[in-house]
Coordinates of C-alpha atoms in Angstrom, one line a residue:
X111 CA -178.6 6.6 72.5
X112 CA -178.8 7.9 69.1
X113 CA -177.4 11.4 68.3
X114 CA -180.6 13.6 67.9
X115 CA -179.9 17.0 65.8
X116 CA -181.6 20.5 65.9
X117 CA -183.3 21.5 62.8
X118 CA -185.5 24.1 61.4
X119 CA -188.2 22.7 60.1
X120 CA -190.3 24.3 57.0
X121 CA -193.6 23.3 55.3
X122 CA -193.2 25.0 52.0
X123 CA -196.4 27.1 52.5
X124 CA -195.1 29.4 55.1
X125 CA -192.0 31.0 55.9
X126 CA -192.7 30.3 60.0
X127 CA -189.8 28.2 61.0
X128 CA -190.2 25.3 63.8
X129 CA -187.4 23.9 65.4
X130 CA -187.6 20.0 65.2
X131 CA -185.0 17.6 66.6
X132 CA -183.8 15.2 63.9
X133 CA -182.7 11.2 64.7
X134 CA -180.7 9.0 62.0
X135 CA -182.5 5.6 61.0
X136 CA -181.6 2.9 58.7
X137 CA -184.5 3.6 56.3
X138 CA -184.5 7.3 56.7
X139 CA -184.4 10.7 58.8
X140 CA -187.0 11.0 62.1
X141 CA -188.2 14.3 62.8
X142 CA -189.6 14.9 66.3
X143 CA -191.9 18.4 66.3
X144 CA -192.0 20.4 69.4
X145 CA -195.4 18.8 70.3
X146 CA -194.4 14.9 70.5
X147 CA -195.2 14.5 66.5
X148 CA -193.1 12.2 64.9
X149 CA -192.3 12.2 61.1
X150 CA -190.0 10.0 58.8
X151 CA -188.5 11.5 55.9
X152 CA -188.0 7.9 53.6
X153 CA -184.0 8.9 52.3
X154 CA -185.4 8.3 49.1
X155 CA -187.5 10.7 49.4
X156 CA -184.8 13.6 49.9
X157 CA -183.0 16.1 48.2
X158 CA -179.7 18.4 49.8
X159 CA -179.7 21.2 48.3
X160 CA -176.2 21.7 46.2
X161 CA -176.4 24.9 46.5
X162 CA -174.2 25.7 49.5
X163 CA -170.8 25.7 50.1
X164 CA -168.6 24.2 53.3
X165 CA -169.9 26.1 56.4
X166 CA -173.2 26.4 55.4
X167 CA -176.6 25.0 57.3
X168 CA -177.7 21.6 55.1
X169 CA -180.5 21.8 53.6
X170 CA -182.9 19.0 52.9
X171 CA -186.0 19.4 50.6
X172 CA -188.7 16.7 50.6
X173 CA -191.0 17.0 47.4
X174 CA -194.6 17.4 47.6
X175 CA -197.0 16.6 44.8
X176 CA -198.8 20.2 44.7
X177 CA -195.3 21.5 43.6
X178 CA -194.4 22.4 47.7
X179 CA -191.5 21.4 48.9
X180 CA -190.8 20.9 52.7
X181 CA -187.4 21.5 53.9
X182 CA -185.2 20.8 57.1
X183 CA -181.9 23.0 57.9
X184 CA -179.5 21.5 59.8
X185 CA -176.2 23.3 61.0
X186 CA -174.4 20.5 62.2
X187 CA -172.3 18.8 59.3
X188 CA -171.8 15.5 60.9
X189 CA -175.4 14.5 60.6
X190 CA -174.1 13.5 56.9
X191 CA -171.5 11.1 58.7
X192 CA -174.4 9.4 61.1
X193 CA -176.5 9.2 57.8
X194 CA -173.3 7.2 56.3
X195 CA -172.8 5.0 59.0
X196 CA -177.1 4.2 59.1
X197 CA -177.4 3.4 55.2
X198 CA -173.8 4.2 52.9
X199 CA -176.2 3.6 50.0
X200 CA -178.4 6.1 50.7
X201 CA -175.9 8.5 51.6
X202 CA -174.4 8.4 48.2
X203 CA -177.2 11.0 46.7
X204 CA -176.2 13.4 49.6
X205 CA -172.9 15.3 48.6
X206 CA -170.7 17.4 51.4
X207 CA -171.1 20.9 50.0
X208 CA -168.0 22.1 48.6
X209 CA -165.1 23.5 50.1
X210 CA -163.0 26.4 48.4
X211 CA -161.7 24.8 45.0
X212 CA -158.4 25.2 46.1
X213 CA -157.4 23.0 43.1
X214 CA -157.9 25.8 40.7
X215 CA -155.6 27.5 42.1
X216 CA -152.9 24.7 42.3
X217 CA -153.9 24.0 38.3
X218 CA -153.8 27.5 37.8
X219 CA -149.8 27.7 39.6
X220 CA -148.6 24.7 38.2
X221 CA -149.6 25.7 34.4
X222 CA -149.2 29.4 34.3
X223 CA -145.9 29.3 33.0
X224 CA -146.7 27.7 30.3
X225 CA -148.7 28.9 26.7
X226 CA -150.9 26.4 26.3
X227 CA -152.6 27.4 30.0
X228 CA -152.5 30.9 28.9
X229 CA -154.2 30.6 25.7
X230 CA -156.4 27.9 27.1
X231 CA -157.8 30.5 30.1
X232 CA -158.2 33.1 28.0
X233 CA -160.2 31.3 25.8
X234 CA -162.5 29.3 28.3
X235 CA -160.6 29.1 31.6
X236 CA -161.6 32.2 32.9
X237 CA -165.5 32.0 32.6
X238 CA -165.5 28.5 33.7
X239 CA -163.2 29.1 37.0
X240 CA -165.4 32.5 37.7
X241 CA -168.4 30.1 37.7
X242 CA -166.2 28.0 40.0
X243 CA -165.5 30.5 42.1
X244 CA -169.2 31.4 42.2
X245 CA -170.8 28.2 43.3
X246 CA -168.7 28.3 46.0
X247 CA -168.9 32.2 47.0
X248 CA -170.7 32.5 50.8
X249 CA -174.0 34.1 51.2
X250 CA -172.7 37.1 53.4
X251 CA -170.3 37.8 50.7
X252 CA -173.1 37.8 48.1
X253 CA -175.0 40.0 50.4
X254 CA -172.0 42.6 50.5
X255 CA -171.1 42.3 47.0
X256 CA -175.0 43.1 46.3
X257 CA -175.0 45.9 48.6
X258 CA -172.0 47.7 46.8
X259 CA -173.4 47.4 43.3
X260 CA -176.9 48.5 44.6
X261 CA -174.9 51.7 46.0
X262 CA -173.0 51.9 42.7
X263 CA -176.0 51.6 40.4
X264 CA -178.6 53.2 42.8
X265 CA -177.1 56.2 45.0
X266 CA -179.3 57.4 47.4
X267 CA -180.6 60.2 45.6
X268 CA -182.0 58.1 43.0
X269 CA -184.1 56.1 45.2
X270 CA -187.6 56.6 45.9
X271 CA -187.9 57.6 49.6
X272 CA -191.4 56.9 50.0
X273 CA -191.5 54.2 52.5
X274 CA -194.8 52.9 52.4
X275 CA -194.6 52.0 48.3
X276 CA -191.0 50.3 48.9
X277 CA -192.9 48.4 51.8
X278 CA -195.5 47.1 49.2
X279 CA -193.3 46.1 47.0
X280 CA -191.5 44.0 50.0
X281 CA -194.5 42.6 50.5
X282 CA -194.8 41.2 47.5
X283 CA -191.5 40.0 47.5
X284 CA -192.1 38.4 51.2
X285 CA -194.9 37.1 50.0
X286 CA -193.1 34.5 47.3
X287 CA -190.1 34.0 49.2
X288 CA -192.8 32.5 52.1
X289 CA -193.1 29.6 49.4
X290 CA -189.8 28.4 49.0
X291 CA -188.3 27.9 52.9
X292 CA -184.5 27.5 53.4
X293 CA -183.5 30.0 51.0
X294 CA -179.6 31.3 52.4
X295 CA -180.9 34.9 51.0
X296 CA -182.5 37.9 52.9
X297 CA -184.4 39.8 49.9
X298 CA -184.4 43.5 50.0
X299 CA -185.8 46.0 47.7
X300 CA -184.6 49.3 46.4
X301 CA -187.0 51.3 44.5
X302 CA -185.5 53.7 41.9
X303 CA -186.7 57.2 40.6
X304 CA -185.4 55.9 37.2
X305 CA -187.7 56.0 34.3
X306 CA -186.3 53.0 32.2
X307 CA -188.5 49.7 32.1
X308 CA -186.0 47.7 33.6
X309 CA -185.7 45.3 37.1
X310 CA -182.3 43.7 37.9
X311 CA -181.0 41.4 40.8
X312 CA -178.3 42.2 42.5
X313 CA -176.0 39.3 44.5
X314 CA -177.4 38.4 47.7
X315 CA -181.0 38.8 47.9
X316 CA -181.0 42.6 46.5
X317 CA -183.7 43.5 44.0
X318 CA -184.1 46.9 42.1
X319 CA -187.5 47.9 40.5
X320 CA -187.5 51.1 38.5
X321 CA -190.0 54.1 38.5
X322 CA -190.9 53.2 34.8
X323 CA -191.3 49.2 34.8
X324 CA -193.7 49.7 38.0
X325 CA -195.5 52.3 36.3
X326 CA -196.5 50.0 33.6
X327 CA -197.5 47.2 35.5
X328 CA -201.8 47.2 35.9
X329 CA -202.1 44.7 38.9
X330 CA -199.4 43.6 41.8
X331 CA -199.3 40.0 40.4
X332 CA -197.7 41.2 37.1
X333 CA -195.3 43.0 39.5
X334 CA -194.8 39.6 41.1
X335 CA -194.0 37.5 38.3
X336 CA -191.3 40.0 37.5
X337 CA -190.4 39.7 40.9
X338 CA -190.5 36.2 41.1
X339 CA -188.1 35.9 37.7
X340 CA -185.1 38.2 39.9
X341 CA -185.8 36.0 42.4
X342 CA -184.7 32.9 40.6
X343 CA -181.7 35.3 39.1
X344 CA -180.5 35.2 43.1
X345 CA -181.3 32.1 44.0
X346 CA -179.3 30.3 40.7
X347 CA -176.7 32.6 41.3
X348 CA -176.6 33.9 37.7
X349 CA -175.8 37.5 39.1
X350 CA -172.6 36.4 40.7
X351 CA -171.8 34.1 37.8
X352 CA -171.9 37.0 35.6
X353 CA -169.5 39.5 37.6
X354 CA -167.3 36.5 38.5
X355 CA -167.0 36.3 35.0
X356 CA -166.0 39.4 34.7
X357 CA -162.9 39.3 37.0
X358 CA -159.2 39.1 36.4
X359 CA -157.4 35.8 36.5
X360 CA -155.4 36.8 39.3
X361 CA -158.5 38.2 41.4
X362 CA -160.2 35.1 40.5
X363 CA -157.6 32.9 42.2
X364 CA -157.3 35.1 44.6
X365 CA -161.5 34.7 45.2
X366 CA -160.8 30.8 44.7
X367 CA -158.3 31.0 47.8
X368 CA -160.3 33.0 50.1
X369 CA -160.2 36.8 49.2
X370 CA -163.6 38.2 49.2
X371 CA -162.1 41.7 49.4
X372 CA -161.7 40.9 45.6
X373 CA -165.4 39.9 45.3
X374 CA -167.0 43.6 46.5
X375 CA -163.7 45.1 44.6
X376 CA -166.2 43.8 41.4
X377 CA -168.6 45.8 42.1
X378 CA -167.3 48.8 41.4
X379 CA -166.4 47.6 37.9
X380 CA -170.0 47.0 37.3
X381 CA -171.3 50.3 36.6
X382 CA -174.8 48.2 35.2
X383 CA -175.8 44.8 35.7
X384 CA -177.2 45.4 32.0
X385 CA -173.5 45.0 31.0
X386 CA -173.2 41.3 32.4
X387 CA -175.2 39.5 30.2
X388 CA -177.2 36.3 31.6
X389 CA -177.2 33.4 29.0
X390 CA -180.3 31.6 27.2
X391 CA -180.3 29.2 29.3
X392 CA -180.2 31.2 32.9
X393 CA -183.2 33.2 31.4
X394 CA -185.2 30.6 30.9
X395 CA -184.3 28.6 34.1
X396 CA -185.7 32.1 35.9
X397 CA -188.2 32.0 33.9
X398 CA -189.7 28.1 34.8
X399 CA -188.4 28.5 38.5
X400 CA -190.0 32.3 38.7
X401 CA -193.0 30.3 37.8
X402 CA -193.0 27.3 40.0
X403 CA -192.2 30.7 42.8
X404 CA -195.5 32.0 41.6
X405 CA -197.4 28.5 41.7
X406 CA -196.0 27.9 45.1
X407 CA -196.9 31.0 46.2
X408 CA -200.9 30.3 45.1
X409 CA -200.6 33.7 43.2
X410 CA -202.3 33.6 39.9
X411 CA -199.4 32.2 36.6
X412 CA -201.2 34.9 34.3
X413 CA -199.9 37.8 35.7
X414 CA -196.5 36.7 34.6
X415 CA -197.1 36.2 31.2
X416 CA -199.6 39.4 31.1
X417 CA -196.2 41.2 32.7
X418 CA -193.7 39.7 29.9
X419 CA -196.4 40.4 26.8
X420 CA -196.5 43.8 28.7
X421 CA -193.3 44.3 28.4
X422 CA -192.3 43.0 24.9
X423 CA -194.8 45.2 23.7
X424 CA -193.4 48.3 25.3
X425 CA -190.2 47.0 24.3
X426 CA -190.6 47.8 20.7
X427 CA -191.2 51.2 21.5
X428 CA -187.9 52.0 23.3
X429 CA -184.6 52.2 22.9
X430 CA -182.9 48.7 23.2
X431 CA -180.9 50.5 26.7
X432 CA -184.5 51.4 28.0
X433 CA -185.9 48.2 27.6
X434 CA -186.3 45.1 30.6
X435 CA -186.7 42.9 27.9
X436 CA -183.3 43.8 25.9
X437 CA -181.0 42.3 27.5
X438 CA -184.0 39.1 28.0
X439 CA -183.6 36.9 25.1
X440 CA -185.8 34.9 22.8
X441 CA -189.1 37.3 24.4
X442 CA -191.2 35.1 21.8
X443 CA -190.3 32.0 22.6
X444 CA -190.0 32.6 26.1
X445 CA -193.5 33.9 26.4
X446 CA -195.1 30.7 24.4
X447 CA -193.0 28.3 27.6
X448 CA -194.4 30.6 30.3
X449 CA -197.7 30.4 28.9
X450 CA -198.2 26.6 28.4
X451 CA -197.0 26.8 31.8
X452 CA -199.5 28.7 33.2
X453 CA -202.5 26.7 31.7
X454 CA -201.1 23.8 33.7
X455 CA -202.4 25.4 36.6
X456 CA -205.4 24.4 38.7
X457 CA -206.2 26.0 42.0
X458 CA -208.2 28.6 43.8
X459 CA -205.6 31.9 43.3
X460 CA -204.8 33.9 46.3
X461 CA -204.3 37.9 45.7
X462 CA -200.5 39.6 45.8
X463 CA -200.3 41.3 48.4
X464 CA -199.3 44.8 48.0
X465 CA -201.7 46.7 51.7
X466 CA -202.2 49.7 49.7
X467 CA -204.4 50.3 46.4
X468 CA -202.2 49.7 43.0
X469 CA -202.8 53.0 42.0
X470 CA -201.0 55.0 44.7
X471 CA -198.2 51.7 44.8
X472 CA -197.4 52.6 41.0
X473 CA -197.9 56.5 41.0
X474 CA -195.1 58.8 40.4
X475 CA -192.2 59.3 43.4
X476 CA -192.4 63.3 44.7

């Protein structure tokens, strides 16, 4: 009889999980559902996600038309060797997430007695093996690394303590993660006293909304397209790309090799996130994918671009340090994409969900 895996089993328009046992087929994956339903996922059809590293659950995403995708995590890695053995063609498009790069570090040993490394690293080495390091970095260690530089940035006595506004915002934040299943992330949110208009993502799910961006938001779905661009920060890994970046060579190989003491020692280099700048390209990849977050979610594309041309505007009148947008890019440019973006869109909106009035969620903390 044919191995049979257990799975989790998404739909892309909840966050409810149903466990599903999943057989190996020539043509593609068979999922049996808890009530006798069978399914076949055509391999051509699938996806594995490439963002995971060895250890992790795999994640497959089937594609839906409306933008959804359905998704399957499976814990046990040898359902990629069945898969091999059923159809080696197919298997091809599905790559063993990575182990630690240990070759770095052997490349790093072998040359760093010589110049040309040296000058070579300094140069480009570094950045491109802290993004190495990165794409390989677990989600637990993410999730400590974001806790320390949420503590570093955000002490408790600049945190807003009421409860039921920080639950709002959650909420909201629930409410878009609900629309893309299988993320390796558990979101939280930190609400701080701080007047700046400024929102950052922390590594590992860890999201901080100041005082003064909320106060200028006039509905929750302008909050949520904010939300749903930090969101995309986390889930691309730009964060930890950017304080990876900013490590030493030898913590880096040290990282490489296994040493995530190194990885929360970061965060208490980065005094503000504002300091690790994102690239063109990362902002605008949140951007898109914050949007597809919002279309997936049903909540209505407008609010995003009414929260960025909110926020440009302000921007003008602040201090560059003061401003979300300031250490954001090409605002302009990046407003026109998000807008021809939103006019694609084409179904019945469904409200953010914030279960108290937006008045009292964006009021003053006592």
């Amino acid at each position: 009889m044919a191995k049979a895996f257990d799975a989790a089993y998404y739909d892309g328009k909840t966050a409810q999980r149903h466990d599903v046992r999943v057989s190996v087929g020539s043509r593609g994956l068979r999922l049996r559902h808890a009530d006798g339903r069978e399914v076949i996922w055509p391999y051509a059809q699938l996806r594995l996600a490439e963002d995971g590293f060895a250890g992790d659950p795999l994640r497959f995403e089937r594609p839906a038309a409306d933008g959804l995708h359905e998704a399957i995590v499976v814990p046990d890695h040898d359902l990629l060797a069945v898969i091999t053995r059923a159809n080696p063609e197919a298997a091809k498009a599905f790559k063993q997430p990575d182990k630690v790069p240990t070759f770095l570090v052997k490349t790093a040993i072998a040359g760093a007695g010589t110049v040309a490394f040296a000058a070579a690293m300094f140069f480009w080495g570094v950045p491109a093996l802290g993004n190495a390091v990165a794409g390989v970095v677990p989600p637990a260690w993410e999730a400590d690394l974001g806790a320390s530089v949420v503590e570093e940035i955000v002490p408790a006595h600049e945190r807003c303590k009421d409860t039921r506004r920080v639950a709002a915002i959650q909420a909201i934040v629930d409410q878009l993660i609900a629309a893309k299943p299988g993320t390796p992330y558990k979101y939280r949110v930190t609400l701080s006293r701080d007047d700046a208009v400024n929102a950052f993502a922390a590594p590992g799910g860890y999201i901080v909304v100041n005082q003064g961006l909320l106060a200028r938001t006039r509905r929750p779905e302008e909050l949520a397209g904010v939300l749903a661009h930090e969101i995309q920060h986390v889930e691309q890994r730009h964060a930890t790309k950017a304080i990876c970046r900013e490590f030493t060579m030898g913590a880096l190989i040290k990282a490489a090799s296994g040493g995530s003491g190194d990885l929360a020692a970061a965060a208490g280099a980065a005094k503000t996130l504002g300091d690790l700048s994102y690239s063109r390209q990362a902002e605008e990849e949140a951007d898109l994918q914050g949007m597809a977050l919002m279309r997936a979610a049903k909540l209505d594309p407008q609010g995003m671009v009414a929260a960025f041309e909110m926020l440009a505007s302000d921007g003008g009148d602040l201090p560059n340090e003061l401003s979300y947008l300031s250490t954001h890019p090409q605002t302009a440019e990046r407003v026109k994409a998000l807008k021809r973006e939103a006019a694609k869109v084409r179904y019945r909106h469904v409200p953010a969900i914030a279960k108290m009035p937006w008045k009292r969620v964006i009021a003053g903390c006592d």
